[in-house]
Short mmCIF file of C-alpha atoms and ligand atoms in Angstrom, two decimals:
data_model
loop_
_atom_site.label_atom_id
_atom_site.label_comp_id
_atom_site.label_asym_id
_atom_site.label_seq_id
_atom_site.Cartn_x
_atom_site.Cartn_y
_atom_site.Cartn_z
CA MET A 1 15.50 17.64 -5.07
CA LYS A 2 11.95 18.23 -6.29
CA GLN A 3 9.36 18.11 -3.50
CA MET A 4 6.95 15.23 -4.14
CA LYS A 5 3.22 15.82 -3.79
CA VAL A 6 1.62 12.75 -2.32
CA GLY A 7 -2.06 12.11 -1.55
CA VAL A 8 -3.33 9.85 1.20
CA LEU A 9 -6.66 8.25 0.46
CA ALA A 10 -8.82 9.43 3.37
CA LEU A 11 -11.93 7.22 3.24
CA GLN A 12 -11.04 4.94 6.18
CA GLY A 13 -8.03 3.82 8.18
CA ALA A 14 -4.72 5.18 9.45
CA VAL A 15 -4.64 8.38 7.37
CA ARG A 16 -2.95 10.74 9.82
CA GLU A 17 -0.02 8.43 10.50
CA HIS A 18 0.77 8.20 6.79
CA VAL A 19 0.48 11.98 6.41
CA TRP A 20 2.88 12.44 9.28
CA ALA A 21 5.43 9.90 7.91
CA LEU A 22 5.35 11.45 4.43
CA GLN A 23 5.80 14.94 5.78
CA ALA A 24 8.66 13.76 7.95
CA CYS A 25 10.28 12.51 4.71
CA GLY A 26 9.88 15.96 3.14
CA ALA A 27 6.82 15.38 0.94
CA GLU A 28 3.89 17.73 0.50
CA THR A 29 0.69 15.91 1.38
CA VAL A 30 -2.96 16.07 0.33
CA THR A 31 -5.85 14.07 1.81
CA VAL A 32 -7.83 12.50 -0.99
CA LYS A 33 -11.62 12.19 -0.71
CA GLY A 34 -12.69 12.83 -4.28
CA ARG A 35 -11.33 12.69 -7.83
CA GLN A 36 -10.46 16.43 -7.83
CA ASP A 37 -7.92 15.71 -5.08
CA LEU A 38 -5.91 13.47 -7.41
CA ALA A 39 -4.87 16.35 -9.66
CA GLY A 40 -1.14 16.92 -9.80
CA LEU A 41 -0.20 14.12 -7.43
CA ASP A 42 3.12 12.28 -7.92
CA GLY A 43 1.99 9.50 -5.63
CA LEU A 44 -0.91 8.17 -3.58
CA VAL A 45 -0.99 6.13 -0.39
CA ILE A 46 -3.86 3.71 0.12
CA PRO A 47 -3.89 3.00 3.91
CA GLY A 48 -5.07 -0.06 5.81
CA GLY A 49 -8.68 -0.45 6.82
CA GLU A 50 -11.22 -3.02 5.63
CA SER A 51 -10.96 -3.71 1.95
CA THR A 52 -14.64 -4.47 1.32
CA THR A 53 -15.66 -1.18 2.96
CA VAL A 54 -12.96 0.86 1.24
CA GLY A 55 -13.93 -0.74 -2.10
CA LYS A 56 -17.54 0.37 -1.61
CA LEU A 57 -16.49 3.88 -0.66
CA LEU A 58 -14.26 4.05 -3.76
CA ALA A 59 -17.32 3.20 -5.82
CA ARG A 60 -19.51 5.70 -4.02
CA PHE A 61 -17.01 8.52 -4.58
CA GLY A 62 -16.30 7.49 -8.17
CA LEU A 63 -12.63 6.86 -7.56
CA TRP A 64 -11.92 3.44 -9.09
CA ASP A 65 -11.32 4.60 -12.64
CA PRO A 66 -9.59 7.90 -11.82
CA ILE A 67 -7.06 6.16 -9.56
CA ARG A 68 -6.42 3.44 -12.15
CA GLU A 69 -6.04 5.99 -14.94
CA ARG A 70 -3.69 8.22 -12.97
CA ALA A 71 -1.56 5.17 -12.04
CA GLN A 72 -1.41 4.13 -15.70
CA ALA A 73 -0.25 7.69 -16.50
CA GLY A 74 2.66 7.35 -14.02
CA MET A 75 1.35 8.20 -10.55
CA GLY A 76 2.94 5.90 -7.94
CA ILE A 77 0.79 4.08 -5.39
CA PHE A 78 1.88 2.76 -1.99
CA GLY A 79 -0.79 0.38 -0.71
CA THR A 80 -0.55 -0.90 2.85
CA CYS A 81 -2.63 -3.89 3.96
CA THR A 82 -6.09 -3.04 2.52
CA GLY A 83 -4.15 -1.01 -0.01
CA MET A 84 -2.24 -4.14 -1.02
CA ILE A 85 -5.53 -6.00 -1.46
CA LEU A 86 -6.97 -3.29 -3.69
CA LEU A 87 -3.83 -3.05 -5.85
CA ALA A 88 -3.78 -6.76 -6.69
CA GLY A 89 -5.35 -8.34 -9.74
CA ALA A 90 -8.84 -9.83 -9.73
CA ARG A 91 -8.82 -13.61 -10.01
CA PRO A 92 -11.54 -15.89 -11.34
CA GLY A 93 -14.30 -16.47 -8.80
CA GLU A 94 -13.58 -13.29 -6.87
CA SER A 95 -16.57 -11.01 -6.51
CA GLU A 96 -14.77 -7.93 -5.18
CA PRO A 97 -13.31 -5.34 -7.56
CA ARG A 98 -9.54 -4.76 -7.62
CA LEU A 99 -7.37 -2.08 -9.19
CA GLY A 100 -5.22 -4.71 -10.97
CA LEU A 101 -2.09 -2.54 -10.80
CA ILE A 102 0.24 -5.24 -9.52
CA ASP A 103 0.28 -8.55 -11.30
CA CYS A 104 -0.38 -10.85 -8.30
CA ALA A 105 -3.21 -12.68 -6.67
CA VAL A 106 -3.98 -11.71 -3.07
CA VAL A 107 -4.99 -13.81 -0.08
CA ARG A 108 -6.81 -11.95 2.68
CA ASN A 109 -6.63 -12.39 6.48
CA ALA A 110 -3.85 -14.84 5.80
CA PHE A 111 -1.69 -15.16 8.89
CA GLY A 112 -3.70 -17.47 11.13
CA ARG A 113 -6.91 -17.01 13.05
CA GLN A 114 -5.62 -16.72 16.60
CA ILE A 115 -2.83 -14.36 15.78
CA ASP A 116 -4.78 -11.50 14.33
CA SER A 117 -1.99 -9.02 14.83
CA PHE A 118 1.70 -9.29 15.63
CA GLU A 119 4.96 -7.44 15.18
CA THR A 120 8.06 -9.00 13.71
CA GLU A 121 11.56 -7.95 12.61
CA LEU A 122 11.36 -8.35 8.88
CA ALA A 123 14.37 -8.54 6.56
CA ILE A 124 13.95 -6.12 3.65
CA PRO A 125 17.24 -6.19 1.70
CA VAL A 126 16.47 -3.06 -0.38
CA LEU A 127 16.25 -1.04 2.84
CA GLY A 128 19.64 -2.17 4.14
CA ASP A 129 20.87 -4.63 6.74
CA SER A 130 18.78 -3.70 9.76
CA PRO A 131 15.39 -5.41 9.86
CA PHE A 132 12.13 -3.48 9.65
CA PRO A 133 9.73 -3.51 12.61
CA ALA A 134 6.70 -4.79 10.70
CA VAL A 135 3.23 -4.63 12.31
CA PHE A 136 0.78 -7.12 10.80
CA ILE A 137 -2.95 -6.63 11.47
CA ARG A 138 -5.19 -9.26 9.89
CA ALA A 139 -2.77 -9.00 7.01
CA PRO A 140 -2.98 -10.24 3.43
CA TYR A 141 -0.18 -11.64 1.28
CA LEU A 142 0.49 -11.78 -2.44
CA ALA A 143 0.80 -14.94 -4.51
CA ALA A 144 1.57 -15.96 -8.06
CA PRO A 145 3.59 -12.89 -8.99
CA GLY A 146 3.93 -12.04 -12.65
CA ARG A 147 7.29 -11.43 -14.34
CA GLU A 148 7.18 -7.63 -13.80
CA VAL A 149 6.85 -8.02 -10.05
CA GLU A 150 9.90 -7.60 -7.82
CA VAL A 151 9.44 -9.42 -4.50
CA LEU A 152 11.02 -7.26 -1.75
CA ALA A 153 10.22 -9.29 1.38
CA THR A 154 8.66 -12.57 2.43
CA LEU A 155 7.46 -13.97 5.74
CA GLU A 156 6.85 -17.68 6.12
CA GLU A 157 7.47 -17.87 2.35
CA LYS A 158 4.54 -15.52 1.71
CA ILE A 159 5.07 -12.31 -0.22
CA VAL A 160 4.56 -9.36 2.11
CA LEU A 161 6.25 -6.55 0.17
CA ALA A 162 6.47 -6.24 -3.59
CA ARG A 163 6.91 -3.64 -6.31
CA GLN A 164 5.90 -3.32 -9.95
CA GLY A 165 7.29 -0.07 -11.38
CA ARG A 166 6.01 2.69 -9.10
CA ILE A 167 3.42 0.49 -7.45
CA LEU A 168 4.45 -0.69 -3.97
CA ALA A 169 2.30 -3.19 -2.11
CA CYS A 170 2.90 -3.85 1.58
CA ALA A 171 1.05 -6.32 3.81
CA PHE A 172 1.98 -4.63 7.09
CA HIS A 173 1.66 -1.17 8.60
CA PRO A 174 4.88 0.93 8.30
CA GLU A 175 2.97 4.05 9.39
CA LEU A 176 2.52 2.60 12.89
CA THR A 177 6.26 2.58 13.59
CA LYS A 178 8.87 5.32 13.71
CA ASP A 179 10.89 3.69 10.92
CA LEU A 180 10.51 5.94 7.88
CA ARG A 181 12.57 3.84 5.46
CA LEU A 182 9.65 2.43 3.48
CA HIS A 183 7.98 5.82 3.02
CA ARG A 184 11.36 7.14 1.85
CA TYR A 185 11.79 4.20 -0.50
CA PHE A 186 8.36 4.98 -2.01
CA LEU A 187 9.27 8.67 -2.49
CA ASP A 188 12.49 7.54 -4.23
CA LEU A 189 10.44 5.37 -6.59
CA LEU A 190 8.48 8.46 -7.62
CA LEU A 191 11.71 10.10 -8.80
CA LYS A 192 12.66 7.20 -11.05
N1 LIG B 1 -8.17 -7.68 6.81
C1 LIG B 1 -8.39 -6.43 6.20
C2 LIG B 1 -9.09 -6.54 4.86
O1 LIG B 1 -9.37 -7.58 4.41
C3 LIG B 1 -7.11 -5.66 6.07
C4 LIG B 1 -6.59 -5.28 7.41
C5 LIG B 1 -5.78 -4.03 7.44
O2 LIG B 1 -5.78 -3.21 6.52
N2 LIG B 1 -5.09 -3.87 8.54
O3 LIG B 1 -9.34 -5.49 4.28
#
């Protein structure tokens, strides 16, 4: 099987944990800080962090258009938490830029005020019968999915995992657990 080359956007957030998970799945990894690092990537992970901050850093390093263009040319993107927020489509009245690579609206900090973070056993049918240990940290969810969007998991009827082609948007933090199934699923998408 061809070894996949996957970048991890390294502006803020849990970068190392994603690098480790991808390497454990057999991928070659690159940390991405500028547009030159996108060359030759099959996929890119956008980790969790704070979406307003990451958005500003993407602008400062001139990465918005290159990431969008590479994705339109076939590069897969796995966005977790902040990554999910950035992948979604801009909606009227929203001031923050979005990549618009998955046809959904996004709601930020959506799982209650008191419960900022929690872990739950999430059913993800495409990963098999055993539930996924999903860590939610001030997590977003997706809403109003377009026809191209495949919803892969919901929690409290909110979309927390979805795919559109090679774009995978995840509300929780798979890199903070030992379960590698979602990283493997992403690498499999890159082969399709
Ligand atoms: N609440 C954060 C945001 O709006 C996302 C949190 C996370 O990535 N863990 O960007």
